CSV table of C-alpha atoms in Angstrom, one decimal:
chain,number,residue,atom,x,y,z
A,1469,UNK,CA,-5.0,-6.1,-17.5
A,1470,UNK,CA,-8.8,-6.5,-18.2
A,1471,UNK,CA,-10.9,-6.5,-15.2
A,1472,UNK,CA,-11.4,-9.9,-15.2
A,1473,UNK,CA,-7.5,-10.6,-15.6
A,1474,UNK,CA,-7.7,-9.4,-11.6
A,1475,UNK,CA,-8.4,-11.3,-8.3
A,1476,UNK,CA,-10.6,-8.2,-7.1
A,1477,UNK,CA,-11.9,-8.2,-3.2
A,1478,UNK,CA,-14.9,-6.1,-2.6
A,1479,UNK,CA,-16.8,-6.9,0.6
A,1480,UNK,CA,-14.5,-7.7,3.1
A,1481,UNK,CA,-14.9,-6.9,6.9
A,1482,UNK,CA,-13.3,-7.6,9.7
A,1483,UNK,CA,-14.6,-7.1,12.9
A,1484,UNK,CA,-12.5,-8.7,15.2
A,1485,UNK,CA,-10.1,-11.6,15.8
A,1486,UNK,CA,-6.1,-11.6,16.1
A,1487,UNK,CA,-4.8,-11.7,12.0
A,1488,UNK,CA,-1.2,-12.0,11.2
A,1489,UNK,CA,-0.1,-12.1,7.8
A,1490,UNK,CA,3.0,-12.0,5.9
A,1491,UNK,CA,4.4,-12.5,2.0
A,1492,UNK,CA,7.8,-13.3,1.2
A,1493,UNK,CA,9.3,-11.1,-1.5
A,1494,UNK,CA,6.9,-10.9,-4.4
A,1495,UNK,CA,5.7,-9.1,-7.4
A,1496,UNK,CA,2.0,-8.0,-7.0
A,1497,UNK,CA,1.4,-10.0,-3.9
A,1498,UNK,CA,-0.7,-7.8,-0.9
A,1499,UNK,CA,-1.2,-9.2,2.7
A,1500,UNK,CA,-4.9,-8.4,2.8
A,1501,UNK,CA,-7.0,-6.9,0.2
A,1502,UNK,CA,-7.1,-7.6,-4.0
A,1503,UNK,CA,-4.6,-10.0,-6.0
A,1504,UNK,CA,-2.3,-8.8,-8.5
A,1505,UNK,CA,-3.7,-5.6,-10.0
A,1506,UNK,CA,-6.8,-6.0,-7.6
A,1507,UNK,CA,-9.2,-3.8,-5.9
A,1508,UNK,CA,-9.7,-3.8,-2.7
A,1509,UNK,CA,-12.9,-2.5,-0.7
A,1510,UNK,CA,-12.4,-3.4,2.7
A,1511,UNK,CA,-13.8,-2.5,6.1
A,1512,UNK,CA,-12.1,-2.6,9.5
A,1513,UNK,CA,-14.0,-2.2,12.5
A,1514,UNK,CA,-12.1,-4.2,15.5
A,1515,UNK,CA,-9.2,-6.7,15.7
A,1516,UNK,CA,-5.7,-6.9,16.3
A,1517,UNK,CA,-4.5,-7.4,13.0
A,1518,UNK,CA,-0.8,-7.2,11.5
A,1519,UNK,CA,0.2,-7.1,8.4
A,1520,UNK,CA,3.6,-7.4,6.6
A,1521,UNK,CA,4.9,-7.0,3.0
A,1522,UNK,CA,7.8,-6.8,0.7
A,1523,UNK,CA,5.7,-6.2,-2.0
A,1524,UNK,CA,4.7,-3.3,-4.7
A,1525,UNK,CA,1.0,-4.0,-3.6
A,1526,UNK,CA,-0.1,-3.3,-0.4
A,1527,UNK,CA,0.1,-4.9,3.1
A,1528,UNK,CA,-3.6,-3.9,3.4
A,1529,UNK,CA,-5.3,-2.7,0.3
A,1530,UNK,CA,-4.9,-2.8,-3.4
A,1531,UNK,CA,-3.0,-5.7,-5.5
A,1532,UNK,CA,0.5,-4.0,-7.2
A,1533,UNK,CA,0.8,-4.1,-11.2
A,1534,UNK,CA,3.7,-4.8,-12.9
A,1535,UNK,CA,2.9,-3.8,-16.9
A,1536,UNK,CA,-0.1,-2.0,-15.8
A,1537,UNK,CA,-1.6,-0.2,-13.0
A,1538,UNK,CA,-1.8,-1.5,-9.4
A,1539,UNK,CA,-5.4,-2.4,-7.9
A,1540,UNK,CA,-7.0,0.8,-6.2
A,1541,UNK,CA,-8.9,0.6,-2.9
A,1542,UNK,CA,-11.6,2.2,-1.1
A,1543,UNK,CA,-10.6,1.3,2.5
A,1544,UNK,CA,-12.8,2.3,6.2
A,1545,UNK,CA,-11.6,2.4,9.0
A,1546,UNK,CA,-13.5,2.8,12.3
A,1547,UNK,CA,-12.1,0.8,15.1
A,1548,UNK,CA,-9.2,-2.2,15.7
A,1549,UNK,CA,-5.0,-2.3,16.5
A,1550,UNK,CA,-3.5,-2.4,13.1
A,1551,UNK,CA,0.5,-2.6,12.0
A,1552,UNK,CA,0.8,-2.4,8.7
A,1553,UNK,CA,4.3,-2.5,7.6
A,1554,UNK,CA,5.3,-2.8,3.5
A,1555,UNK,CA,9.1,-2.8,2.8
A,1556,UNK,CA,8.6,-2.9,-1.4
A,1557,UNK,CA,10.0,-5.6,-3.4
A,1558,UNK,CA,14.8,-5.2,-3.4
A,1559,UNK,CA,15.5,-6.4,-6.9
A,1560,UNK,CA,19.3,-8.1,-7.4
A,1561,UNK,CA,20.6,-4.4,-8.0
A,1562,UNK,CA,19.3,-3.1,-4.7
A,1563,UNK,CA,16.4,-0.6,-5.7
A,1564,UNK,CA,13.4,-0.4,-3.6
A,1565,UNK,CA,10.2,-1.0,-5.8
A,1566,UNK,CA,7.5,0.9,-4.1
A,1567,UNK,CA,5.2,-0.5,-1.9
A,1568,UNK,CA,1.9,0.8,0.2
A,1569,UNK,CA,1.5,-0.2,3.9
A,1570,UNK,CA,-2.3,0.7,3.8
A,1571,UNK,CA,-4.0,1.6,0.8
A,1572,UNK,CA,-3.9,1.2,-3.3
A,1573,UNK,CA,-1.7,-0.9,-5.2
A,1574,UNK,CA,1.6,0.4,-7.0
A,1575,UNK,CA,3.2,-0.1,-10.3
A,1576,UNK,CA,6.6,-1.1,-11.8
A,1577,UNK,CA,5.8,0.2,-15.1
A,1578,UNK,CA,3.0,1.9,-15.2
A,1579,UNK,CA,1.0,4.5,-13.2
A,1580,UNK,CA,-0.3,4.2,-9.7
A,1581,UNK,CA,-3.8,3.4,-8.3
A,1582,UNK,CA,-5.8,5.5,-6.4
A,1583,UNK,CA,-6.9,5.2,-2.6
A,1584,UNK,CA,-10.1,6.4,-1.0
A,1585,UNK,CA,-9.4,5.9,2.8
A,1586,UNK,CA,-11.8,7.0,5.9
A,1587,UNK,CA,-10.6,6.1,9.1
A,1588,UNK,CA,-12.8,7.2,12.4
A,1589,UNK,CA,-11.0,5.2,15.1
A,1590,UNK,CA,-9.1,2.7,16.1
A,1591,UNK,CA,-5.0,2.3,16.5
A,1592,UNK,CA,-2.8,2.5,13.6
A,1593,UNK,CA,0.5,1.8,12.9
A,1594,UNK,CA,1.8,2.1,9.2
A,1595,UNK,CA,5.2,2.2,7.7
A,1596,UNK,CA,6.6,1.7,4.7
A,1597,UNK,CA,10.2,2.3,2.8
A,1598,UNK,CA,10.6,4.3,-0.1
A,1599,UNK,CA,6.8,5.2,-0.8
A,1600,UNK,CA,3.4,5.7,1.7
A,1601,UNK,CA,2.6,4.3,4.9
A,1602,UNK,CA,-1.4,5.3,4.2
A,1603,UNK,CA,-2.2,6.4,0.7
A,1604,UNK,CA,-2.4,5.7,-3.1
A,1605,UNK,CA,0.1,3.8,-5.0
A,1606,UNK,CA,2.7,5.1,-6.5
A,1607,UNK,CA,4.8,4.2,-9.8
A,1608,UNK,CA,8.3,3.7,-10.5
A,1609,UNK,CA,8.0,5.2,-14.0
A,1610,UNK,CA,9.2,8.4,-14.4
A,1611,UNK,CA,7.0,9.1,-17.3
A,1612,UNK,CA,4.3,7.6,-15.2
A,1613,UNK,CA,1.9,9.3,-12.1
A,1614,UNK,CA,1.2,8.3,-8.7
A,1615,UNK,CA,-2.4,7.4,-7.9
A,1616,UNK,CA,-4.5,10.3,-6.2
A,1617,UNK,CA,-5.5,9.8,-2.5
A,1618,UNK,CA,-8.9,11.0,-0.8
A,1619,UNK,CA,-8.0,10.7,2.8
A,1620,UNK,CA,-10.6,11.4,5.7
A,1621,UNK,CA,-9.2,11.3,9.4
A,1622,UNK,CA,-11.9,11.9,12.0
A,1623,UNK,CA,-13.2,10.8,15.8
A,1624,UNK,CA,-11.2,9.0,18.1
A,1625,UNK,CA,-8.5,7.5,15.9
A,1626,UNK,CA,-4.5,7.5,16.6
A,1627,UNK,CA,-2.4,7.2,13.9
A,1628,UNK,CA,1.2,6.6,13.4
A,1629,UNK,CA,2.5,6.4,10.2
A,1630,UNK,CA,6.1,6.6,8.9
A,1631,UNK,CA,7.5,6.6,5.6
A,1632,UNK,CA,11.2,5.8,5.3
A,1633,UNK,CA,14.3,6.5,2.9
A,1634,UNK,CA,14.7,3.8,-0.3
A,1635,UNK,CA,16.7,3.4,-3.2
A,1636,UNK,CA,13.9,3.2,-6.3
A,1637,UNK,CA,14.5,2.9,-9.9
A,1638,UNK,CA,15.2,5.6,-11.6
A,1639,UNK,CA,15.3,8.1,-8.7
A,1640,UNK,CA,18.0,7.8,-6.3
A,1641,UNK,CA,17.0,8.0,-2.8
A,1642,UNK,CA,13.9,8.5,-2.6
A,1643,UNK,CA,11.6,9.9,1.0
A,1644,UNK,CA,8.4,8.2,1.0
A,1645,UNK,CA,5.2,10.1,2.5
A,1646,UNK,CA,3.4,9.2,5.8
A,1647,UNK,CA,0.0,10.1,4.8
A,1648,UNK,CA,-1.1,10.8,1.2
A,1649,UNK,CA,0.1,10.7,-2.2
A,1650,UNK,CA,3.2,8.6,-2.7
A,1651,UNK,CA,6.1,10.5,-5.1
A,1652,UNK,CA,6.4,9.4,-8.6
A,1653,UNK,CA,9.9,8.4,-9.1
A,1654,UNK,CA,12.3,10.9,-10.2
A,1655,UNK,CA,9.4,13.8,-8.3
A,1656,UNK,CA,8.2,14.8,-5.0
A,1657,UNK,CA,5.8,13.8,-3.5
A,1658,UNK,CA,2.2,15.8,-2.2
């Protein structure tokens, strides 16, 4: 997609508030950040914010791709309570299409997005199934890459972050990663 093709979000803050959102099962949907194939540049300094997906974007970051790549984010993080859960998109055979709890978008068919993440504070907890709770996007193309990650954790901040077992195309069962670069299907993960 051309960059104008995206619904990009650059700017956004939230400093406080109680956010809950949630998608049903879609394809490049994200629960805050960029559309389909969107960036996302986003800044989180207080609130109690939850967010749910079952999406191959992100719950809080970039927008997933389909064809092409996912939406990449630059994402700061420096104070708030944040659940950030992303269970991936179950197609009608079973498989787990990757998705990102916090950070860039992922991609069906092509390769993933890349994430530039600083959090400093705050309380996180970020899961996802089958690819990264905080990191880049990853891709469910074999022939494809994952997105790289540049991932700063400093000051007061306490993390949780899990990345479960999922069924992805072309794969098997696949471990996602807690914290970094999510495994291209078919290879492990860094």
């Amino acid at each position: 997609d051309s960059p104008e093709d995206r619904d990009d979000a650059n700017g956004m803050e939230i400093r406080g508030g109680t956010i809950y959102v949630g998608n049903h099962v879609g394809e490049p949907c994200t629960g805050i950040g960029g559309g389909g194939n969107g960036f996302c540049g986003l800044t989180i300094s207080g609130g109690i914010i939850t967010a749910m997906a079952h999406t191959g974007g992100s719950a809080i970051g970039g927008g997933g791709g389909i064809t092409s790549t996912g939406g990449d984010a630059v994402i700061t993080i420096t104070g708030g309570e944040i659940y950030a859960y992303n269970y991936g998109i179950k197609d009608d055979t079973g498989k787990i299409r990757l998705g990102v709890a916090i950070g860039s978008g992922s991609s069906y068919g092509s390769s993933g997005s890349a994430a530039t993440i600083t959090i400093t504070g705050g309380t996180i907890h970020a899961e996802s199934y089958g690819s990264t709770a905080i990191g880049s996007g990853g891709t469910s193309n074999k022939d494809k890459t994952s997105g790289d990650a540049s991932i700063t954790i400093s000051g007061s901040a306490v993390i949780v972050a899990e990345a479960k077992s999922g069924i992805v195309e072309g794969s098997g069962n696949m471990v996602g990663v807690a914290i970094g670069t999510t495994p291209t299907a078919g290879k492990s993960g860094s």
